[in-house]
CSV table of C-alpha atoms in Angstrom, one decimal:
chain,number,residue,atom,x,y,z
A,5,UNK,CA,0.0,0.0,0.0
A,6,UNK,CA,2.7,2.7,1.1
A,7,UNK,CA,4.7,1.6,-2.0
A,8,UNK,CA,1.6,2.0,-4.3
A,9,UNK,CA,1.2,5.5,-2.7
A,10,UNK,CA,4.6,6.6,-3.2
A,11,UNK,CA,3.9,6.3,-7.0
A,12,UNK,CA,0.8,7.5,-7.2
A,13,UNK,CA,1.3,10.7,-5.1
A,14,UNK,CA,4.0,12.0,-7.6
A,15,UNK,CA,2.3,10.4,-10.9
A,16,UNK,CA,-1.7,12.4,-10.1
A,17,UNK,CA,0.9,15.5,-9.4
A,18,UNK,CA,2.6,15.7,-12.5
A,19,UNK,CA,-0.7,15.4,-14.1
A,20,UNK,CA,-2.5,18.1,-12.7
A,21,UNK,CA,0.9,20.1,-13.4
A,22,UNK,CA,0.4,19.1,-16.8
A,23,UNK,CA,-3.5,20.1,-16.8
A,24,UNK,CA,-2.5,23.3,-15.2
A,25,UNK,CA,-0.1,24.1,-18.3
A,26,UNK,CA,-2.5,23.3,-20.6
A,27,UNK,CA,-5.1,25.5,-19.5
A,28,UNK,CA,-2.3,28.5,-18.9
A,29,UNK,CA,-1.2,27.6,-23.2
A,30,UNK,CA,-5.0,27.7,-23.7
A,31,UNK,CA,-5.8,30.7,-22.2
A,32,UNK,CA,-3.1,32.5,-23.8
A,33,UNK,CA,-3.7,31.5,-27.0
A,34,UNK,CA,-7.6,33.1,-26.6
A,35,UNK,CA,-6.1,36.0,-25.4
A,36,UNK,CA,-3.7,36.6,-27.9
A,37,UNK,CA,-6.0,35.7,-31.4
A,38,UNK,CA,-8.9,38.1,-29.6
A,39,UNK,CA,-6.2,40.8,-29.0
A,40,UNK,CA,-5.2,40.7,-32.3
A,41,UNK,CA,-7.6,40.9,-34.4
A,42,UNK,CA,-8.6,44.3,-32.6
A,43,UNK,CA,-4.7,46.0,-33.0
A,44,UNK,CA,-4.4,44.9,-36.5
A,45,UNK,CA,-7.4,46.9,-37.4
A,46,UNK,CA,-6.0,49.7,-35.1
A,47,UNK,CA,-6.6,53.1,-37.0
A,48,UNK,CA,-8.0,51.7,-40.1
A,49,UNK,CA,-10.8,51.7,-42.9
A,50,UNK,CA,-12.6,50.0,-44.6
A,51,UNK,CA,-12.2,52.2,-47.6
A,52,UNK,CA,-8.4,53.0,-48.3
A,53,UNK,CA,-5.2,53.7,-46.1
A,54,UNK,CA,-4.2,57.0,-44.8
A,55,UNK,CA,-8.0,59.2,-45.7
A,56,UNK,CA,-8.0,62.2,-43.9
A,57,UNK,CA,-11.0,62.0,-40.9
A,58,UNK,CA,-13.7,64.1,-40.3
A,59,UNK,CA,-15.2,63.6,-36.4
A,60,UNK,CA,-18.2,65.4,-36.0
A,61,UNK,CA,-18.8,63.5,-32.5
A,62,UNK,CA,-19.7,65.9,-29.7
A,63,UNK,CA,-17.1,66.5,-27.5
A,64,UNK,CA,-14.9,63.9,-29.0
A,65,UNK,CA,-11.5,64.6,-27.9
A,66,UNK,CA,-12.9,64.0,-24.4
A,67,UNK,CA,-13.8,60.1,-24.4
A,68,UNK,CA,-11.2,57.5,-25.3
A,69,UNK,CA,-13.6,55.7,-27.7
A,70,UNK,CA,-14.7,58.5,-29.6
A,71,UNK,CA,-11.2,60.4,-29.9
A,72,UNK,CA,-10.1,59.6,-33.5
A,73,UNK,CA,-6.7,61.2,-33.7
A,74,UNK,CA,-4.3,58.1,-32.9
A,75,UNK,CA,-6.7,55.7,-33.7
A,76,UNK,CA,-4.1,53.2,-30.9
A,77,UNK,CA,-2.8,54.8,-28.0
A,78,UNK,CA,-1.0,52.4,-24.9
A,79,UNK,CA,-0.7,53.4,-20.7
A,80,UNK,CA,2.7,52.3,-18.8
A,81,UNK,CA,1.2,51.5,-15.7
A,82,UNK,CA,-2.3,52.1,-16.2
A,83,UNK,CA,-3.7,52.5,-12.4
A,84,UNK,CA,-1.7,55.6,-12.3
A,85,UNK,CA,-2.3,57.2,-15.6
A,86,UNK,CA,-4.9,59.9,-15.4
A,87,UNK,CA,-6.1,59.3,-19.4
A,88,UNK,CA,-6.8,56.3,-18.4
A,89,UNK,CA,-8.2,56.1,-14.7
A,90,UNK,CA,-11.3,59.0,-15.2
A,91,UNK,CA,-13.2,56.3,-17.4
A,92,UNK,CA,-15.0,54.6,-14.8
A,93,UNK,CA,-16.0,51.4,-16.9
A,94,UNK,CA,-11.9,50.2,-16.0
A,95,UNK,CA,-11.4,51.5,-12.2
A,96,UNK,CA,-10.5,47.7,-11.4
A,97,UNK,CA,-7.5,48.0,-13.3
A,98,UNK,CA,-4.4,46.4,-11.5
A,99,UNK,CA,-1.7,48.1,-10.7
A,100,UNK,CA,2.2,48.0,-12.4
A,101,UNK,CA,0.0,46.6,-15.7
A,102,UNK,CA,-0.3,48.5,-19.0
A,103,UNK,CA,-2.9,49.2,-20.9
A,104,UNK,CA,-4.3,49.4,-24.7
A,105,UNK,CA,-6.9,51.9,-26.5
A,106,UNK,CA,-8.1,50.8,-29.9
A,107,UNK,CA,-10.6,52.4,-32.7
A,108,UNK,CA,-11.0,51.7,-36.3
A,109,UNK,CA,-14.1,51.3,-38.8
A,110,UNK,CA,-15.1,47.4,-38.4
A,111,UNK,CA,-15.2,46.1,-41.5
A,112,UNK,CA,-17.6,43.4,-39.9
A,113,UNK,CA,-21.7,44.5,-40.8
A,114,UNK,CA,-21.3,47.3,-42.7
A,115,UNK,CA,-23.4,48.8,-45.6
A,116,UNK,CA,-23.2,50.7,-49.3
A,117,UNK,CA,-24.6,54.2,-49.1
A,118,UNK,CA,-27.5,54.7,-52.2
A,119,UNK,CA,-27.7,58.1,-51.8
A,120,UNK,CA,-26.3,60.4,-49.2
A,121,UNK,CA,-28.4,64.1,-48.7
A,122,UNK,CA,-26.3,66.4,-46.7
A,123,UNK,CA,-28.3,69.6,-47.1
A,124,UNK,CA,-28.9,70.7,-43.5
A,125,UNK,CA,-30.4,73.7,-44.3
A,126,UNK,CA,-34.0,72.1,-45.3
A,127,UNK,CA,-33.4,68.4,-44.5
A,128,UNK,CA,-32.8,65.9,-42.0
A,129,UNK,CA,-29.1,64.8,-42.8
A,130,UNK,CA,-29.4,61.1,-43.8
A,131,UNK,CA,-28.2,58.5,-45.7
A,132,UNK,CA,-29.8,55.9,-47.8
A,133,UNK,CA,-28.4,52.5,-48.0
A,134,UNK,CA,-28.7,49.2,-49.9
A,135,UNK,CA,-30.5,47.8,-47.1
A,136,UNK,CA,-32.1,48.0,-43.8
A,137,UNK,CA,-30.1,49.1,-41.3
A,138,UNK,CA,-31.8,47.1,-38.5
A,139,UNK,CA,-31.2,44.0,-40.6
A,140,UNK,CA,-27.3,44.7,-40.6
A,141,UNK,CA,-27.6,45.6,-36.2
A,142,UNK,CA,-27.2,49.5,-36.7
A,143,UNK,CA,-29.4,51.0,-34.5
A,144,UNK,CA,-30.6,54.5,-32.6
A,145,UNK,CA,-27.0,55.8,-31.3
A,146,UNK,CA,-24.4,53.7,-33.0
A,147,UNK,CA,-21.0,55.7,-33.7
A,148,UNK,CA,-20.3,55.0,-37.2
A,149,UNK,CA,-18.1,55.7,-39.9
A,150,UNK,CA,-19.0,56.4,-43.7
A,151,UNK,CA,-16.2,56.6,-46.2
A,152,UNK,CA,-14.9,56.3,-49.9
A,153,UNK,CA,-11.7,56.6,-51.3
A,154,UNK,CA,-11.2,60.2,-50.4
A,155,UNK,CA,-12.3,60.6,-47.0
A,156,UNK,CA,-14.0,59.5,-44.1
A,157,UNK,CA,-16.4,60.7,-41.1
A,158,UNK,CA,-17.2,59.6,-37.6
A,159,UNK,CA,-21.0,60.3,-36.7
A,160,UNK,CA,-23.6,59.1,-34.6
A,161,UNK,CA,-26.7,58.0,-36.3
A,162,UNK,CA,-29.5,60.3,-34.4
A,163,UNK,CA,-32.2,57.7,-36.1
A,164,UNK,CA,-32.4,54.2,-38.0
A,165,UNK,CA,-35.8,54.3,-40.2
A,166,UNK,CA,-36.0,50.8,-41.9
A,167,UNK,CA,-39.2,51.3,-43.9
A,168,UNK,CA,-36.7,53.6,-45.7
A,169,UNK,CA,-33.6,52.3,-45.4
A,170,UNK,CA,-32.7,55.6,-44.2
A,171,UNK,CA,-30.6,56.5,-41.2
A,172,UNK,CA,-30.8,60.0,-39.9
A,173,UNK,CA,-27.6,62.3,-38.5
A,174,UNK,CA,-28.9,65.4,-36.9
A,175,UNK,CA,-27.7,67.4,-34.2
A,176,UNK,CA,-29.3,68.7,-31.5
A,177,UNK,CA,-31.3,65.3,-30.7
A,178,UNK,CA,-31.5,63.3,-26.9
A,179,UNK,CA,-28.9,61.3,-28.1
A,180,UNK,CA,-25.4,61.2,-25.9
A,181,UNK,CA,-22.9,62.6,-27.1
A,182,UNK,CA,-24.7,63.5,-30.1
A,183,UNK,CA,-23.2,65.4,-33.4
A,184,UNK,CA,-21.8,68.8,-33.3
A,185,UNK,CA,-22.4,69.5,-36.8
A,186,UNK,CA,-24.6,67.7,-40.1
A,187,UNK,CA,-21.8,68.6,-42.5
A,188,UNK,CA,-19.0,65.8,-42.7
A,189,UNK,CA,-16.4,67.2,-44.7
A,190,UNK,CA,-12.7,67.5,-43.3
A,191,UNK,CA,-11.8,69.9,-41.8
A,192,UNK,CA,-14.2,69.6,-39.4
A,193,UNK,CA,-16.4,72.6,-38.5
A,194,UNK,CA,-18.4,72.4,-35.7
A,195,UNK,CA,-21.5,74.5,-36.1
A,196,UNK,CA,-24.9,73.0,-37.6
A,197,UNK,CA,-23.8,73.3,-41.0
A,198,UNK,CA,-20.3,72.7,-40.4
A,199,UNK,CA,-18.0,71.6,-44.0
A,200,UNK,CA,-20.5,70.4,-46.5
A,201,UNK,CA,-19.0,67.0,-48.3
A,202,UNK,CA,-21.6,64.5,-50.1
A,203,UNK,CA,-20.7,60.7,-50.4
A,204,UNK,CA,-21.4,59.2,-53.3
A,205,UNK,CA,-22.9,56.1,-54.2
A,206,UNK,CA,-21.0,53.0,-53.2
A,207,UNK,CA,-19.5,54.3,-50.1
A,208,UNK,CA,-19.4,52.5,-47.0
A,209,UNK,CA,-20.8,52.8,-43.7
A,210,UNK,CA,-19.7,51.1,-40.7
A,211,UNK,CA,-19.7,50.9,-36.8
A,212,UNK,CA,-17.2,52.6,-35.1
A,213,UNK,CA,-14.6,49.5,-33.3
A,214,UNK,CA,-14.1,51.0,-30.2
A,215,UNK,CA,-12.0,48.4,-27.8
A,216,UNK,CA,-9.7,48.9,-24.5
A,217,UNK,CA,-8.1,45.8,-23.1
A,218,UNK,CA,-6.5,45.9,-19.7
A,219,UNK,CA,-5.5,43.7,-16.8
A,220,UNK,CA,-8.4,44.2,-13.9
A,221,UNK,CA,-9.2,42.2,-10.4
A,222,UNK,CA,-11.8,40.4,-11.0
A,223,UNK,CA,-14.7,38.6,-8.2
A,224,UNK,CA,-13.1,35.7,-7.5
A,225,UNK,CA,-10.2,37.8,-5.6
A,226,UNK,CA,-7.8,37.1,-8.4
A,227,UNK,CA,-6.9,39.0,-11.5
A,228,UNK,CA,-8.7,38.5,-15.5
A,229,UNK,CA,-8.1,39.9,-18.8
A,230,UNK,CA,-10.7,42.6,-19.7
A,231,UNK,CA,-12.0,44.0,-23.0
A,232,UNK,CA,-14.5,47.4,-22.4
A,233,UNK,CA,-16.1,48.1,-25.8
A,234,UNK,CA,-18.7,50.6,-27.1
A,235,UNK,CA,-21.9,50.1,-28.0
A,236,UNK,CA,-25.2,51.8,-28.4
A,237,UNK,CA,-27.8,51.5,-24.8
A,238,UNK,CA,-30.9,53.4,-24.8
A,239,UNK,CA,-30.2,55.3,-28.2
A,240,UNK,CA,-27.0,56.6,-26.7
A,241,UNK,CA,-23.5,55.3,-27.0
A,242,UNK,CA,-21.9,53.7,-23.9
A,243,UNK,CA,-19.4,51.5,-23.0
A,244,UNK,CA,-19.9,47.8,-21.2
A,245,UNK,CA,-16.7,45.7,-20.2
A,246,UNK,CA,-16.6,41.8,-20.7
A,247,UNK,CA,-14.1,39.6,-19.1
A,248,UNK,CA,-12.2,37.8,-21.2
A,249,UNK,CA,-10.1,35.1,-19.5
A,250,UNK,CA,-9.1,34.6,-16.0
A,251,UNK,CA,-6.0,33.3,-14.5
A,252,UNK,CA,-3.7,36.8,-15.9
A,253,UNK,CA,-1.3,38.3,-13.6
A,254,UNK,CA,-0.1,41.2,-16.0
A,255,UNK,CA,0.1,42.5,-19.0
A,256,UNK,CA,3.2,44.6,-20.5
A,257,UNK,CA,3.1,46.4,-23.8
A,258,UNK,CA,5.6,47.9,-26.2
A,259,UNK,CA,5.8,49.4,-29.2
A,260,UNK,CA,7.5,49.5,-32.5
A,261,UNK,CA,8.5,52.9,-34.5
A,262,UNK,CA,9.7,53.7,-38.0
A,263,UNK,CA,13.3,53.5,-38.0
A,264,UNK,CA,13.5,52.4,-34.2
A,265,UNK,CA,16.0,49.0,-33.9
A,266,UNK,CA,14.3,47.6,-30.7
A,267,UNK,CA,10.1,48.1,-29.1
A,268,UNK,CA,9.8,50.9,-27.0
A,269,UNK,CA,7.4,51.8,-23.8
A,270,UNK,CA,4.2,54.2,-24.3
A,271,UNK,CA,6.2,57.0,-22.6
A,272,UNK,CA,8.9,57.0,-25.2
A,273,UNK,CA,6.3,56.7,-28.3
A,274,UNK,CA,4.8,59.9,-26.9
A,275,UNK,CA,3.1,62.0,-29.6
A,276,UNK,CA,4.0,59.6,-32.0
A,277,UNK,CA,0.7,57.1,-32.2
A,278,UNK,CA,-0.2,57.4,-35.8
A,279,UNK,CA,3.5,55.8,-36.7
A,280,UNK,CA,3.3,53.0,-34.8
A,281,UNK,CA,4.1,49.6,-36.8
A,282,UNK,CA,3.2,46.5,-34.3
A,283,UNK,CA,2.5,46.1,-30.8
A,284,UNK,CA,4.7,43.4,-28.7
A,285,UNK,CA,2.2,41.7,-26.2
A,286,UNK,CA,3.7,39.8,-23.6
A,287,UNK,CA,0.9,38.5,-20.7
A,288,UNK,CA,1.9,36.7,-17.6
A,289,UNK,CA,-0.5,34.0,-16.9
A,290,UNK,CA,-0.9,32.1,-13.6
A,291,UNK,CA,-2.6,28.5,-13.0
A,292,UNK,CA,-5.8,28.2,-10.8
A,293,UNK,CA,-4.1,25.4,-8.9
A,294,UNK,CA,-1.0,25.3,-6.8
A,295,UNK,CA,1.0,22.8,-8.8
A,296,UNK,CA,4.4,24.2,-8.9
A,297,UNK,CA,7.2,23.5,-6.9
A,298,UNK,CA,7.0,24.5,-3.3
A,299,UNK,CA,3.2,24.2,-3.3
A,300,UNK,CA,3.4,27.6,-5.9
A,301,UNK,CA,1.3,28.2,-8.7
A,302,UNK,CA,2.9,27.9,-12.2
A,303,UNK,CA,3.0,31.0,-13.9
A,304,UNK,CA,4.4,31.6,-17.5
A,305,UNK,CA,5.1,35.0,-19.5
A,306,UNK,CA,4.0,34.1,-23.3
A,307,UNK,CA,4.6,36.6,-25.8
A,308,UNK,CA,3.1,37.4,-29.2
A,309,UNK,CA,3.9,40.4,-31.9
A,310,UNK,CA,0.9,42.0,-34.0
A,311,UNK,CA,1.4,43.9,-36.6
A,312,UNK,CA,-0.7,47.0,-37.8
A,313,UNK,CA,-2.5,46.4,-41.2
A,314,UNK,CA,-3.4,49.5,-42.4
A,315,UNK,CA,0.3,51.0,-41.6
A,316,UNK,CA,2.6,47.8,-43.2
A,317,UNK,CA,0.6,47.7,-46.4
């Protein structure tokens, strides 16, 4: 009996050390292909590379997920950066862990514009499409994005009318945070008429990808990868967070530059956003179960390297 012990003692603990690993691989491997498909689209459009952007959002330099202008932007250290801490949906975020901001135009349920009417003096601004916009999920305060091969807008659609296939982008509706102008050319001019720019047929509209991923205690007392992403609620845009997988200790992010030899921190890319080529991602992930040595959980740092598609093409 003692002898039969003795090998099964070590033999059910090097399988549950094995189990453990497996879940750890598996874990990362979720974490990584979700991560990545949001940083390759970082910035991008469905229509062309490098169009300028209009934003007509309200207020839009304000929010994370409606300020265009690096379409990626990273946090050393997020619990202590004040960018990041004021958004409320993330005050779980763990401390010494980084942090990632992501927008682009999904390319994922998007439409052709028929006919787009941007006369605000006399009409509702609108845009007819090839189909109802219910059927392809746009709804009463999506941000969106409309574009063709010269430029491209963010808005928020005010109102979705199926019977016409019409949406609607006015200002000065309930909506939150609403549009500060009708016209959607670039430069942006924020007044009710704003820069008149009409978009022809065959140009696109799509929701606005709006994604921030970050390390955060979760309820369990231990520590989970999060996404927060935006989406419409009650007709006005919002964001809800989703946890992604548990069992992640930390997350540390880097950063590679035109013409830099080695990945760099978010402090040193600076003002620099709208160069950056690919992300480094390394996670440290940590087993459920205390099958290490020393009665320890295992813990593993896996890394993985995503490039920006819009910016190697």
């Amino acid at each position: 009996v003692g002898g039969a012990t003795g090998i099964f003692t070590p033999n059910r603990r090097a399988n549950n050390a094995t189990e453990s690993l497996s879940r750890v691989q598996e874990n990362a491997r979720v974490a990584f292909e979700m991560m990545s498909r949001d940083v390759r689209e970082a910035g991008g459009t469905p229509c062309a590379k490098n169009l300028p952007v209009g934003n007509v959002i309200k207020d839009s330099a304000t929010r994370w997920w409606s300020n265009w202008g690096d379409g990626l932007r990273g946090y050393d250290n997020a619990s202590t950066s004040v960018p990041f801490k004021v958004d409320a949906v993330s005050n779980n975020v763990v401390a010494n862990t980084d942090a990632l901001d992501i927008l682009s135009g999904s390319a994922m349920a998007g439409l052709t514009v028929v006919d787009n009417d941007p006369d605000a003096d006399t009409n509702s601004a609108n845009f007819k499409l090839n189909q109802k916009p219910a059927e392809a999920g746009f709804k009463d305060g999506d941000l969106v994005m409309v574009c063709d091969y010269r430029q491209a807008s963010l808005l928020q659609i005010t109102n979705v009318q199926d019977t016409t296939a019409t949406v609607v982008h006015n200002t000065g509706g309930s909506q939150s945070p609403g549009n500060c102008s009708k016209g959607l050319g670039v430069p942006t001019v924020c007044d009710t008429n704003g820069t008149r720019y009409e978009y022809g047929t065959n140009s696109l509209l799509v929701k606005l990808l709006a994604a921030r991923w970050y390390v955060g205690s979760n309820g369990n007392g231990g520590r989970s990868l999060y996404r927060a992403v935006l989406s419409a609620q009650g007709g006005n845009a919002a964001t809800s967070t989703e946890e992604v997988i548990d069992g992640v200790a930390g997350m540390r992010l880097s950063y590679l530059l035109p013409g830099s030899s080695d990945y760099v921190n978010a402090a040193t890319v600076g003002t620099r956003w709208p160069e950056v080529l690919s992300v480094r991602i390394t996670i440290q992930l940590e087993s459920d179960r205390r099958d290490g040595t020393d009665n320890q959980t295992l813990k593993r740092n896996l890394e993985h390297i995503v490039s920006l598609r819009n910016r190697n093409a």
